[in-house]
Amino acid sequence: MNFRKGREREEPEINFIPLIDVILVILIFVMATTTYSKFAELKINLPSADAEVSEEQPKTIQIAVTANGQYVINGKTAAFISAEAFAVELRNAAGSDDVDPMIVVNADAQATHQSVVNVMEAARIANYGKLTFATQTQAK
């Protein structure tokens, strides 16, 4: 049953002008309320410390980590084969004293994190709980 025999069917048309107006208002609102942050570069300040020298100096083991991954224990070059072998090197450097030595890590700024973590792991295996990192002091 077609009651509109004489009329042609009108195609619906979509008016985009109100849609564009609404989107423009939303865009202006978003631009006005959004804060833009620049994360293009990450600035890191290396640690520096000023501390008074204590009277009592515990036994220390100086470990230097160079930029190319070499290890030096108390002035003697040591190869890192495994954490267990490096722990033996640390025990040899500590001597036969029963005193728990202070491990002082002097890592180059360009040294990898893994090389420093290797020293920390070897100190843990050797049961040395006192570990510290050397820093540069800034001239006043």
N, CA, C and O atoms as a MOPAC input file, in Angstrom:
PM7 MOZYME 1SCF
protein

 N      0.82900 1    -1.16600 1     0.00000 1
 C      0.00000 1     0.00000 1     0.00000 1
 C      0.88000 1     1.23700 1     0.00000 1
 O      1.54800 1     1.54600 1     0.98700 1
 N      0.86900 1     1.90000 1    -1.06400 1
 C      1.64800 1     3.10700 1    -1.21100 1
 C      0.68700 1     4.28100 1    -1.25100 1
 O      0.01000 1     4.48500 1    -2.25900 1
 N      0.61300 1     5.05200 1    -0.18600 1
 C     -0.30100 1     6.17900 1    -0.11200 1
 C      0.24900 1     7.41100 1    -0.81300 1
 O     -0.50800 1     8.35200 1    -1.05200 1
 N      1.51500 1     7.44600 1    -1.14800 1
 C      2.13500 1     8.59600 1    -1.78400 1
 C      2.45800 1     8.26300 1    -3.23100 1
 O      3.62500 1     8.31000 1    -3.62100 1
 N      1.51600 1     7.94500 1    -3.99300 1
 C      1.75600 1     7.53600 1    -5.36700 1
 C      2.28800 1     8.66700 1    -6.21800 1
 O      3.13700 1     8.42500 1    -7.07600 1
 N      1.85200 1     9.83400 1    -6.03200 1
 C      2.24700 1    10.92300 1    -6.89700 1
 C      3.52700 1    11.61900 1    -6.45300 1
 O      4.12800 1    12.33500 1    -7.25300 1
 N      3.95600 1    11.44500 1    -5.24600 1
 C      5.11800 1    12.14200 1    -4.73300 1
 C      6.36900 1    11.28400 1    -4.88300 1
 O      6.34700 1    10.06700 1    -4.69800 1
 N      7.45900 1    11.96400 1    -5.22500 1
 C      8.73600 1    11.24200 1    -5.24900 1
 C      9.36100 1    11.30400 1    -3.86600 1
 O      9.14800 1    12.24100 1    -3.09600 1
 N     10.09500 1    10.32800 1    -3.59900 1
 C     10.73200 1    10.24000 1    -2.28300 1
 C     11.90200 1    11.21300 1    -2.22000 1
 O     12.74500 1    11.23700 1    -3.11700 1
 N     11.95400 1    12.01800 1    -1.15500 1
 C     13.04400 1    12.97000 1    -0.97500 1
 C     14.20700 1    12.27200 1    -0.27800 1
 O     14.02900 1    11.55800 1     0.70800 1
 N     15.39500 1    12.49700 1    -0.81500 1
 C     16.59800 1    11.93900 1    -0.19500 1
 C     16.98700 1    12.82800 1     0.99400 1
 O     17.01100 1    14.05200 1     0.87200 1
 N     17.28300 1    12.22300 1     2.11700 1
 C     17.69700 1    13.04900 1     3.25700 1
 C     19.09700 1    13.63000 1     3.00900 1
 O     19.96700 1    12.95800 1     2.45500 1
 N     19.29500 1    14.85300 1     3.41700 1
 C     20.61500 1    15.44500 1     3.26600 1
 C     21.14000 1    15.82500 1     4.64500 1
 O     20.39400 1    16.23000 1     5.53700 1
 N     22.45300 1    15.67900 1     4.78200 1
 C     23.10900 1    15.96900 1     6.05800 1
 C     23.74400 1    17.34400 1     5.94700 1
 O     24.50300 1    17.61800 1     5.01700 1
 N     23.43200 1    18.18600 1     6.88600 1
 C     23.98500 1    19.52700 1     6.90400 1
 C     25.24200 1    19.51300 1     7.78100 1
 O     25.15400 1    19.32700 1     8.99500 1
 N     26.40300 1    19.70900 1     7.16600 1
 C     27.66900 1    19.62600 1     7.87300 1
 C     28.07500 1    20.92300 1     8.57500 1
 O     28.99200 1    20.89100 1     9.39500 1
 N     27.46400 1    22.01300 1     8.30500 1
 C     27.86100 1    23.29500 1     8.87100 1
 C     27.69600 1    23.30800 1    10.39800 1
 O     28.62400 1    23.75300 1    11.07400 1
 N     26.58600 1    22.85500 1    10.98600 1
 C     26.50300 1    22.82000 1    12.45000 1
 C     27.52600 1    21.84600 1    13.06100 1
 O     28.04800 1    22.09500 1    14.14800 1
 N     27.80900 1    20.73800 1    12.36000 1
 C     28.79500 1    19.77500 1    12.85100 1
 C     30.18700 1    20.41200 1    12.89200 1
 O     30.93000 1    20.22300 1    13.85500 1
 N     30.53200 1    21.15500 1    11.85900 1
 C     31.82600 1    21.82900 1    11.81800 1
 C     31.89300 1    22.88900 1    12.91300 1
 O     32.94100 1    23.04500 1    13.54000 1
 N     30.82100 1    23.61100 1    13.16000 1
 C     30.79800 1    24.61700 1    14.22200 1
 C     31.04600 1    23.98700 1    15.59300 1
 O     31.81000 1    24.52800 1    16.39100 1
 N     30.42000 1    22.87000 1    15.86700 1
 C     30.58700 1    22.19700 1    17.15500 1
 C     32.02100 1    21.68600 1    17.30000 1
 O     32.62100 1    21.84000 1    18.36400 1
 N     32.57000 1    21.09300 1    16.26800 1
 C     33.94100 1    20.58000 1    16.32500 1
 C     34.93600 1    21.72200 1    16.51900 1
 O     35.91400 1    21.56500 1    17.25100 1
 N     34.70900 1    22.85100 1    15.88600 1
 C     35.58400 1    24.00000 1    16.04700 1
 C     35.55300 1    24.52200 1    17.48100 1
 O     36.59900 1    24.87300 1    18.02800 1
 N     34.38000 1    24.57700 1    18.09500 1
 C     34.28100 1    25.01900 1    19.48200 1
 C     35.00300 1    24.04400 1    20.40900 1
 O     35.70600 1    24.47300 1    21.32400 1
 N     34.84200 1    22.74900 1    20.18800 1
 C     35.52900 1    21.74400 1    21.00400 1
 C     37.04100 1    21.86200 1    20.82500 1
 O     37.78400 1    21.76600 1    21.80200 1
 N     37.50500 1    22.06600 1    19.60300 1
 C     38.93200 1    22.20800 1    19.33300 1
 C     39.51400 1    23.42800 1    20.04400 1
 O     40.59900 1    23.34700 1    20.62000 1
 N     38.81500 1    24.54100 1    20.01100 1
 C     39.28100 1    25.74000 1    20.70100 1
 C     39.32600 1    25.50700 1    22.20700 1
 O     40.27100 1    25.93800 1    22.86900 1
 N     38.32600 1    24.83800 1    22.75100 1
 C     38.30600 1    24.53500 1    24.18500 1
 C     39.48300 1    23.63700 1    24.56800 1
 O     40.14100 1    23.88400 1    25.57800 1
 N     39.75400 1    22.60600 1    23.78000 1
 C     40.85900 1    21.69100 1    24.07800 1
 C     42.19600 1    22.42500 1    23.99200 1
 O     43.06600 1    22.21800 1    24.83800 1
 N     42.37000 1    23.26400 1    22.99800 1
 C     43.62300 1    23.99500 1    22.84900 1
 C     43.82900 1    24.99000 1    23.98400 1
 O     44.96500 1    25.21900 1    24.39900 1
 N     42.77800 1    25.57000 1    24.48200 1
 C     42.89300 1    26.56300 1    25.54800 1
 C     43.15600 1    25.92200 1    26.90900 1
 O     43.78600 1    26.54300 1    27.76400 1
 N     42.69200 1    24.71200 1    27.12200 1
 C     42.81000 1    24.08900 1    28.43500 1
 C     43.94200 1    23.07900 1    28.53500 1
 O     44.23600 1    22.61400 1    29.63600 1
 N     44.58000 1    22.72700 1    27.44800 1
 C     45.63600 1    21.72600 1    27.46800 1
 C     46.96700 1    22.39000 1    27.76700 1
 O     47.26700 1    23.46800 1    27.25400 1
 N     47.76900 1    21.73200 1    28.60900 1
 C     49.13200 1    22.19900 1    28.84900 1
 C     50.07200 1    21.33000 1    28.04000 1
 O     49.93500 1    20.10700 1    28.01600 1
 N     51.00400 1    21.94800 1    27.39300 1
 C     51.95100 1    21.22100 1    26.55300 1
 C     53.28900 1    21.17000 1    27.27600 1
 O     53.79400 1    22.19300 1    27.73600 1
 N     53.85300 1    19.98800 1    27.37100 1
 C     55.14900 1    19.80600 1    28.00800 1
 C     56.14200 1    19.32600 1    26.97300 1
 O     55.79500 1    18.59700 1    26.04300 1
 N     57.36500 1    19.74100 1    27.14600 1
 C     58.41200 1    19.34900 1    26.20100 1
 C     59.28200 1    18.29300 1    26.86100 1
 O     59.98400 1    18.57700 1    27.83200 1
 N     59.23700 1    17.08600 1    26.34000 1
 C     60.05000 1    15.99200 1    26.84300 1
 C     61.08100 1    15.57400 1    25.79900 1
 O     61.41500 1    14.39300 1    25.70100 1
 N     61.57600 1    16.50000 1    25.04100 1
 C     62.49900 1    16.16500 1    23.96400 1
 C     63.84900 1    15.71400 1    24.50200 1
 O     64.51400 1    14.89100 1    23.87300 1
 N     64.26500 1    16.23000 1    25.64000 1
 C     65.54900 1    15.84100 1    26.17800 1
 C     65.42700 1    15.63500 1    27.67400 1
 O     64.57700 1    16.23100 1    28.33700 1
 N     66.27200 1    14.80000 1    28.17900 1
 C     66.26600 1    14.48200 1    29.59700 1
 C     67.56000 1    15.00200 1    30.18800 1
 O     68.64000 1    14.52700 1    29.83700 1
 N     67.46300 1    15.96900 1    31.07700 1
 C     68.64800 1    16.53300 1    31.71100 1
 C     68.86700 1    15.82800 1    33.04000 1
 O     67.96300 1    15.74700 1    33.87200 1
 N     70.06300 1    15.32700 1    33.22600 1
 C     70.40100 1    14.62500 1    34.45600 1
 C     71.59200 1    15.31900 1    35.09000 1
 O     72.61000 1    15.53600 1    34.43200 1
 N     71.47700 1    15.66000 1    36.33200 1
 C     72.59200 1    16.20400 1    37.09200 1
 C     73.21700 1    15.06700 1    37.87600 1
 O     72.54500 1    14.40400 1    38.66700 1
 N     74.50000 1    14.84500 1    37.65800 1
 C     75.18600 1    13.78500 1    38.38100 1
 C     75.32600 1    14.18600 1    39.84600 1
 O     75.38500 1    15.37400 1    40.16000 1
 N     75.37900 1    13.20700 1    40.73800 1
 C     75.40100 1    13.52100 1    42.16000 1
 C     76.71000 1    14.18700 1    42.57700 1
 O     77.78400 1    13.88700 1    42.05700 1
 N     76.58000 1    15.08000 1    43.51100 1
 C     77.74000 1    15.68100 1    44.14200 1
 C     77.44100 1    15.75400 1    45.62700 1
 O     76.28400 1    15.85400 1    46.03500 1
 N     78.48000 1    15.70300 1    46.42100 1
 C     78.25600 1    15.66900 1    47.85900 1
 C     79.35100 1    16.43400 1    48.57200 1
 O     80.50800 1    16.44100 1    48.15300 1
 N     78.96700 1    17.06500 1    49.63900 1
 C     79.90500 1    17.69300 1    50.56300 1
 C     79.68000 1    17.04200 1    51.91500 1
 O     78.59200 1    17.11500 1    52.48600 1
 N     80.71600 1    16.41200 1    52.40900 1
 C     80.58800 1    15.74100 1    53.69500 1
 C     81.86900 1    15.92900 1    54.48400 1
 O     82.95000 1    16.10400 1    53.92200 1
 N     81.72500 1    15.88900 1    55.76900 1
 C     82.89300 1    15.97300 1    56.62500 1
 C     83.56900 1    14.61700 1    56.69100 1
 O     82.90800 1    13.57900 1    56.70600 1
 N     84.88400 1    14.63700 1    56.73000 1
 C     85.64400 1    13.39900 1    56.81200 1
 C     85.56400 1    12.89100 1    58.24200 1
 O     85.83100 1    13.62400 1    59.19400 1
 N     85.19700 1    11.63900 1    58.37400 1
 C     85.07400 1    11.07600 1    59.71500 1
 C     86.45400 1    10.71700 1    60.25800 1
 O     87.38600 1    10.45300 1    59.49800 1
 N     86.56500 1    10.71100 1    61.55900 1
 C     87.82900 1    10.39300 1    62.22500 1
 C     88.20400 1     8.92700 1    62.00300 1
 O     89.36300 1     8.60000 1    61.74600 1
 N     87.22100 1     8.07200 1    62.10600 1
 C     87.46300 1     6.63900 1    62.01700 1
 C     87.29700 1     6.19300 1    60.56400 1
 O     86.22400 1     6.35300 1    59.98100 1
 N     88.33500 1     5.64600 1    59.99500 1
 C     88.29300 1     5.18200 1    58.61600 1
 C     88.20200 1     3.65200 1    58.60900 1
 O     89.15300 1     2.97700 1    59.00200 1
 N     87.07000 1     3.10400 1    58.16500 1
 C     86.98600 1     1.64500 1    58.09200 1
 C     87.83000 1     1.13200 1    56.92900 1
 O     88.22700 1     1.89400 1    56.04700 1
 N     88.09100 1    -0.14900 1    56.94500 1
 C     88.84200 1    -0.76200 1    55.85400 1
 C     88.00300 1    -0.64500 1    54.58600 1
 O     86.82200 1    -0.99100 1    54.57800 1
 N     88.62200 1    -0.15400 1    53.51900 1
 C     87.88600 1     0.05800 1    52.27200 1
 C     88.53200 1    -0.73300 1    51.14200 1
 O     89.73500 1    -0.99200 1    51.13300 1
 N     87.69700 1    -1.09600 1    50.21100 1
 C     88.14300 1    -1.68700 1    48.94800 1
 C     87.68500 1    -0.74000 1    47.85900 1
 O     86.48500 1    -0.55400 1    47.65900 1
 N     88.62600 1    -0.14400 1    47.15800 1
 C     88.32700 1     0.79600 1    46.08900 1
 C     88.14800 1     0.01500 1    44.78300 1
 O     89.05400 1    -0.69900 1    44.35000 1
 N     86.98200 1     0.15600 1    44.16400 1
 C     86.72000 1    -0.49700 1    42.88400 1
 C     86.42000 1     0.59300 1    41.87500 1
 O     85.48300 1     1.37500 1    42.03800 1
 N     87.23100 1     0.63200 1    40.83200 1
 C     87.02600 1     1.60600 1    39.75600 1
 C     86.43500 1     0.88400 1    38.55700 1
 O     86.86600 1    -0.21000 1    38.19100 1
 N     85.43500 1     1.52400 1    37.95200 1
 C     84.81000 1     0.98900 1    36.73500 1
 C     85.02500 1     2.03600 1    35.65100 1
 O     84.53900 1     3.16200 1    35.75700 1
 N     85.75400 1     1.65800 1    34.61300 1
 C     86.06100 1     2.61500 1    33.54900 1
 C     84.92800 1     2.67300 1    32.53800 1
 O     84.00100 1     1.86400 1    32.57200 1
 N     85.01900 1     3.63600 1    31.64500 1
 C     83.96800 1     3.82900 1    30.64400 1
 C     83.87100 1     2.64600 1    29.68200 1
 O     82.79000 1     2.35200 1    29.17200 1
 N     84.98600 1     1.96900 1    29.43100 1
 C     84.94100 1     0.83500 1    28.50300 1
 C     84.73400 1    -0.50200 1    29.20900 1
 O     84.89000 1    -1.55400 1    28.58800 1
 N     84.38200 1    -0.47800 1    30.50600 1
 C     83.98900 1    -1.70300 1    31.19700 1
 C     85.10900 1    -2.43800 1    31.90200 1
 O     84.92500 1    -3.59500 1    32.27800 1
 N     86.25700 1    -1.82100 1    32.09600 1
 C     87.33700 1    -2.47000 1    32.82800 1
 C     87.15100 1    -2.22600 1    34.32100 1
 O     86.60700 1    -1.20200 1    34.73600 1
 N     87.61300 1    -3.18600 1    35.11900 1
 C     87.48700 1    -3.10800 1    36.57000 1
 C     88.87800 1    -3.03800 1    37.18300 1
 O     89.79900 1    -3.72600 1    36.74300 1
 N     89.01800 1    -2.19600 1    38.20700 1
 C     90.27500 1    -2.05700 1    38.93100 1
 C     89.94600 1    -2.15200 1    40.41400 1
 O     89.14400 1    -1.37600 1    40.93300 1
 N     90.58200 1    -3.12700 1    41.10100 1
 C     90.36200 1    -3.32000 1    42.53300 1
 C     91.63100 1    -2.89700 1    43.26100 1
 O     92.68500 1    -3.50800 1    43.08600 1
 N     91.53100 1    -1.85900 1    44.07200 1
 C     92.66000 1    -1.31900 1    44.83400 1
 C     93.89200 1    -1.10600 1    43.95500 1
 O     95.00700 1    -1.44100 1    44.35300 1
 N     93.69100 1    -0.55700 1    42.77600 1
 C     94.80100 1    -0.23400 1    41.88400 1
 C     95.25900 1    -1.36800 1    40.98700 1
 O     96.15100 1    -1.16900 1    40.16200 1
 N     94.68100 1    -2.54400 1    41.12200 1
 C     95.07000 1    -3.69400 1    40.30100 1
 C     93.92900 1    -4.05300 1    39.36200 1
 O     92.78200 1    -4.17600 1    39.79200 1
 N     94.24000 1    -4.22000 1    38.08600 1
 C     93.22500 1    -4.55400 1    37.09000 1
 C     92.67000 1    -5.94100 1    37.36300 1
 O     93.42400 1    -6.87400 1    37.64100 1
 N     91.36700 1    -6.07600 1    37.28400 1
 C     90.68900 1    -7.35100 1    37.50100 1
 C     89.71000 1    -7.58100 1    36.36400 1
 O     89.02700 1    -6.65800 1    35.91900 1
 N     89.65000 1    -8.80900 1    35.90400 1
 C     88.71600 1    -9.16000 1    34.83100 1
 C     87.41300 1    -9.64000 1    35.44700 1
 O     87.41300 1   -10.34200 1    36.45800 1
 N     86.30600 1    -9.25600 1    34.82800 1
 C     85.00700 1    -9.72300 1    35.29600 1
 C     84.58100 1   -10.88500 1    34.41300 1
 O     84.14600 1   -10.69000 1    33.27800 1
 N     84.71000 1   -12.08600 1    34.94100 1
 C     84.28400 1   -13.28800 1    34.22100 1
 C     82.87300 1   -13.66200 1    34.64200 1
 O     81.99700 1   -13.92600 1    33.81800 1
 N     82.68500 1   -13.67500 1    35.96000 1
 C     81.35900 1   -13.93000 1    36.52400 1
 C     81.30000 1   -13.23100 1    37.87400 1
 O     82.32400 1   -12.80900 1    38.41200 1
 N     80.11000 1   -13.11400 1    38.40800 1
 C     79.94400 1   -12.45400 1    39.70400 1
 C     80.62300 1   -13.25900 1    40.81000 1
 O     81.17300 1   -12.68000 1    41.74700 1
 N     80.59100 1   -14.57800 1    40.71100 1
 C     81.22200 1   -15.42200 1    41.72200 1
 C     82.73400 1   -15.25900 1    41.70200 1
 O     83.36100 1   -15.16500 1    42.75800 1
 N     83.32800 1   -15.22400 1    40.50900 1
 C     84.78100 1   -15.05000 1    40.39500 1
 C     85.19800 1   -13.65700 1    40.87900 1
 O     86.25000 1   -13.50700 1    41.50100 1
 N     84.38800 1   -12.65300 1    40.59900 1
 C     84.70200 1   -11.30600 1    41.05800 1
 C     84.54900 1   -11.20700 1    42.57500 1
 O     85.27000 1   -10.44500 1    43.21900 1
 N     83.61900 1   -11.96900 1    43.15000 1
 C     83.46500 1   -12.01000 1    44.60500 1
 C     84.70900 1   -12.59500 1    45.25900 1
 O     85.11200 1   -12.14500 1    46.33200 1
 N     85.32200 1   -13.59400 1    44.62600 1
 C     86.58100 1   -14.16400 1    45.13300 1
 C     87.67600 1   -13.10800 1    45.08700 1
 O     88.48100 1   -13.00700 1    46.01300 1
 N     87.71300 1   -12.31300 1    44.00700 1
 C     88.68800 1   -11.22200 1    43.90200 1
 C     88.47700 1   -10.21400 1    45.03200 1
 O     89.44500 1    -9.71700 1    45.60800 1
 N     87.21900 1    -9.91000 1    45.35200 1
 C     86.93200 1    -8.98600 1    46.44500 1
 C     87.37900 1    -9.55300 1    47.78800 1
 O     87.92400 1    -8.82400 1    48.61700 1
 N     87.15400 1   -10.83800 1    48.00900 1
 C     87.59400 1   -11.46400 1    49.25600 1
 C     89.11100 1   -11.44200 1    49.36600 1
 O     89.65200 1   -11.22900 1    50.45100 1
 N     89.80500 1   -11.66300 1    48.24100 1
 C     91.26800 1   -11.61000 1    48.25000 1
 C     91.75400 1   -10.19500 1    48.55700 1
 O     92.73900 1   -10.02000 1    49.27300 1
 N     91.07300 1    -9.19500 1    48.02300 1
 C     91.45200 1    -7.80700 1    48.28400 1
 C     91.18400 1    -7.41200 1    49.73300 1
 O     91.88600 1    -6.56200 1    50.28100 1
 N     90.18300 1    -8.01400 1    50.35500 1
 C     89.84100 1    -7.69000 1    51.73900 1
 C     90.83500 1    -8.30200 1    52.71700 1
 O     91.01100 1    -7.79000 1    53.82300 1
 N     91.47800 1    -9.37900 1    52.32300 1
 C     92.42700 1   -10.03900 1    53.21800 1
 C     91.70900 1   -10.97300 1    54.16600 1
 O     90.55800 1   -11.35300 1    53.95400 1
 N     92.42200 1   -11.32900 1    55.21600 1
 C     91.87400 1   -12.31400 1    56.15100 1
 C     91.22500 1   -11.67300 1    57.36600 1
 O     90.89400 1   -12.37500 1    58.32200 1
 N     91.03600 1   -10.36600 1    57.35500 1
 C     90.40400 1    -9.68900 1    58.49900 1
 C     88.94400 1   -10.10900 1    58.61200 1
 O     88.27900 1   -10.40100 1    57.61800 1
 N     88.46600 1   -10.13100 1    59.85800 1
 C     87.06100 1   -10.45000 1    60.09800 1
 C     86.17100 1    -9.22400 1    59.94600 1
 O     84.94700 1    -9.32600 1    60.01800 1
 N     86.79100 1    -8.06300 1    59.73500 1
 C     86.04400 1    -6.81800 1    59.61600 1
 C     85.41200 1    -6.73900 1    58.22700 1
 O     86.06200 1    -6.99500 1    57.21300 1
 N     84.14700 1    -6.38200 1    58.20800 1
 C     83.43200 1    -6.22100 1    56.93700 1
 C     83.91500 1    -4.93200 1    56.26300 1
 O     83.66700 1    -3.84600 1    56.78600 1
 N     84.59400 1    -5.02500 1    55.12300 1
 C     85.13700 1    -3.80500 1    54.50600 1
 C     84.05000 1    -2.98300 1    53.82200 1
 O     82.97900 1    -3.48700 1    53.48400 1
 N     84.35500 1    -1.71500 1    53.63300 1
 C     83.48100 1    -0.80300 1    52.89100 1
 C     83.89500 1    -0.88000 1    51.42400 1
 O     85.05800 1    -0.65900 1    51.08500 1
 N     82.93400 1    -1.19500 1    50.56100 1
 C     83.18800 1    -1.24600 1    49.12600 1
 C     82.88900 1     0.14500 1    48.57200 1
 O     81.76000 1     0.62400 1    48.68200 1
 N     83.88900 1     0.79700 1    47.97600 1
 C     83.72200 1     2.12600 1    47.39900 1
 C     83.80400 1     1.97700 1    45.88600 1
 O     84.84300 1     1.59500 1    45.34700 1
 N     82.70100 1     2.28100 1    45.20300 1
 C     82.62400 1     2.14000 1    43.75200 1
 C     82.88200 1     3.50600 1    43.12300 1
 O     82.13300 1     4.45800 1    43.34400 1
 N     83.94800 1     3.58500 1    42.34100 1
 C     84.28500 1     4.79000 1    41.58400 1
 C     83.95200 1     4.50300 1    40.12900 1
 O     84.80400 1     4.01800 1    39.38500 1
 N     82.74600 1     4.79000 1    39.72100 1
 C     82.30700 1     4.48500 1    38.35300 1
 C     82.42400 1     5.72400 1    37.48800 1
 O     82.04500 1     6.82300 1    37.89300 1
 N     82.95300 1     5.53200 1    36.29400 1
 C     83.02400 1     6.61500 1    35.31800 1
 C     81.60800 1     7.01100 1    34.91000 1
 O     80.69700 1     6.18200 1    34.91700 1
 N     81.43100 1     8.27100 1    34.55900 1
 C     80.10700 1     8.74800 1    34.15200 1
 C     79.62500 1     8.05600 1    32.89100 1
 O     78.41800 1     7.94900 1    32.67400 1
 N     80.53200 1     7.58600 1    32.06100 1
 C     80.16800 1     6.91100 1    30.81300 1
 C     80.09600 1     5.38800 1    30.96300 1
 O     79.82100 1     4.68800 1    29.98800 1
 N     80.33800 1     4.87000 1    32.16400 1
 C     80.26800 1     3.42300 1    32.39300 1
 C     78.82000 1     2.96100 1    32.30900 1
 O     77.89900 1     3.70300 1    32.64900 1
 N     78.63300 1     1.73900 1    31.85800 1
 C     77.27400 1     1.20900 1    31.74400 1
 C     76.73400 1     0.85200 1    33.12800 1
 O     77.49400 1     0.57600 1    34.05600 1
 N     75.42000 1     0.86400 1    33.24400 1
 C     74.78500 1     0.48900 1    34.50200 1
 C     75.07900 1    -0.97300 1    34.83700 1
 O     75.22600 1    -1.33600 1    36.00400 1
 N     75.16300 1    -1.79600 1    33.80800 1
 C     75.38500 1    -3.22000 1    34.03600 1
 C     76.72900 1    -3.46800 1    34.70700 1
 O     76.83500 1    -4.34700 1    35.56200 1
 N     77.74800 1    -2.71500 1    34.33900 1
 C     79.05600 1    -2.92000 1    34.96600 1
 C     79.01600 1    -2.54500 1    36.45000 1
 O     79.69000 1    -3.18200 1    37.25900 1
 N     78.24500 1    -1.53300 1    36.81600 1
 C     78.10200 1    -1.16600 1    38.23300 1
 C     77.26100 1    -2.20900 1    38.96600 1
 O     77.55600 1    -2.55100 1    40.11100 1
 N     76.22500 1    -2.71100 1    38.31600 1
 C     75.39400 1    -3.75900 1    38.92400 1
 C     76.20800 1    -5.03400 1    39.11600 1
 O     75.98300 1    -5.76900 1    40.07800 1
 N     77.15300 1    -5.30600 1    38.21200 1
 C     78.03400 1    -6.47100 1    38.37900 1
 C     78.83600 1    -6.36400 1    39.67500 1
 O     78.97400 1    -7.34800 1    40.40100 1
 N     79.36500 1    -5.17800 1    39.96700 1
 C     80.12000 1    -4.96700 1    41.20800 1
 C     79.20800 1    -5.15900 1    42.41200 1
 O     79.61100 1    -5.77600 1    43.39800 1
 N     77.99100 1    -4.64300 1    42.34700 1
 C     77.06000 1    -4.78500 1    43.46000 1
 C     76.69300 1    -6.24800 1    43.69200 1
 O     76.58300 1    -6.69100 1    44.83600 1
 N     76.50700 1    -6.98600 1    42.62100 1
 C     76.16500 1    -8.40600 1    42.73700 1
 C     77.32600 1    -9.19200 1    43.33000 1
 O     77.11500 1   -10.06900 1    44.16700 1
 N     78.55000 1    -8.88800 1    42.90500 1
 C     79.71900 1    -9.57900 1    43.45300 1
 C     79.88500 1    -9.26200 1    44.94000 1
 O     80.25400 1   -10.14300 1    45.71700 1
 N     79.61900 1    -8.02400 1    45.34600 1
 C     79.70200 1    -7.67100 1    46.76100 1
 C     78.64100 1    -8.41100 1    47.56400 1
 O     78.89100 1    -8.81300 1    48.70100 1
 N     77.46000 1    -8.59500 1    46.98300 1
 C     76.41000 1    -9.35100 1    47.67800 1
 C     76.81000 1   -10.81000 1    47.84600 1
 O     76.58400 1   -11.40400 1    48.90000 1
 N     77.40400 1   -11.38600 1    46.80900 1
 C     77.83000 1   -12.79000 1    46.88200 1
 C     78.94300 1   -12.95600 1    47.91400 1
 O     79.00900 1   -13.97200 1    48.60600 1
 N     79.82600 1   -11.94400 1    48.01500 1
 C     80.92500 1   -12.00200 1    48.98000 1
 C     80.46700 1   -11.66200 1    50.40100 1
 O     81.28100 1   -11.65400 1    51.32400 1
 N     79.17300 1   -11.38100 1    50.58600 1
 C     78.57800 1   -11.03000 1    51.88600 1
 C     79.13800 1    -9.73000 1    52.45200 1
 O     79.33400 1    -9.60400 1    53.66100 1
 N     79.39000 1    -8.77800 1    51.58200 1
 C     79.81900 1    -7.44400 1    52.01100 1
 C     78.62000 1    -6.52100 1    51.86900 1
 O     78.17600 1    -6.22300 1    50.76100 1
 N     78.10700 1    -6.07800 1    52.99900 1
 C     76.88500 1    -5.28200 1    52.99700 1
 C     77.11500 1    -3.78100 1    52.94600 1
 O     76.17400 1    -3.02300 1    52.71200 1
 N     78.35000 1    -3.33600 1    53.16000 1
 C     78.63900 1    -1.90200 1    53.14400 1
 C     79.14200 1    -1.52500 1    51.76300 1
 O     80.24400 1    -1.90500 1    51.36400 1
 N     78.32600 1    -0.77700 1    51.03800 1
 C     78.67600 1    -0.38300 1    49.67100 1
 C     78.33500 1     1.08600 1    49.49700 1
 O     77.25500 1     1.53100 1    49.88500 1
 N     79.23400 1     1.81800 1    48.92800 1
 C     78.98900 1     3.23500 1    48.69900 1
 C     79.56200 1     3.62300 1    47.34400 1
 O     80.37100 1     2.89900 1    46.76400 1
 N     79.12900 1     4.77500 1    46.85200 1
 C     79.58100 1     5.27300 1    45.56400 1
 C     80.33000 1     6.57500 1    45.77400 1
 O     79.90300 1     7.42700 1    46.55400 1
 N     81.43900 1     6.72600 1    45.08400 1
 C     82.22200 1     7.95400 1    45.16400 1
 C     81.60400 1     9.00200 1    44.24300 1
 O     81.13100 1     8.68500 1    43.15100 1
 N     81.61500 1    10.25300 1    44.69900 1
 C     81.09800 1    11.35200 1    43.89600 1
 C     82.16100 1    12.44300 1    43.84000 1
 O     83.12500 1    12.43500 1    44.60500 1
 N     81.96700 1    13.36400 1    42.93300 1
 C     82.86900 1    14.50900 1    42.83200 1
 C     82.29900 1    15.65000 1    43.65800 1
 O     81.08500 1    15.85100 1    43.69900 1
 N     83.16600 1    16.38400 1    44.30500 1
 C     82.71600 1    17.55400 1    45.02300 1
 C     82.88600 1    18.76300 1    44.12900 1
 O     83.86400 1    18.86400 1    43.38800 1
 N     81.94200 1    19.67400 1    44.19600 1
 C     82.00000 1    20.86500 1    43.37200 1
 C     82.75500 1    21.95300 1    44.12000 1
 O     82.60300 1    22.11200 1    45.33100 1
 N     83.56800 1    22.69800 1    43.38500 1
 C     84.30600 1    23.80100 1    43.99000 1
 C     83.33900 1    24.92200 1    44.35700 1
 O     82.43300 1    25.24600 1    43.59000 1
 N     83.53700 1    25.50600 1    45.52200 1
 C     82.63300 1    26.57100 1    45.98500 1
 C     83.09400 1    27.90500 1    45.50700 1
 O     82.45900 1    28.91900 1    45.79800 1

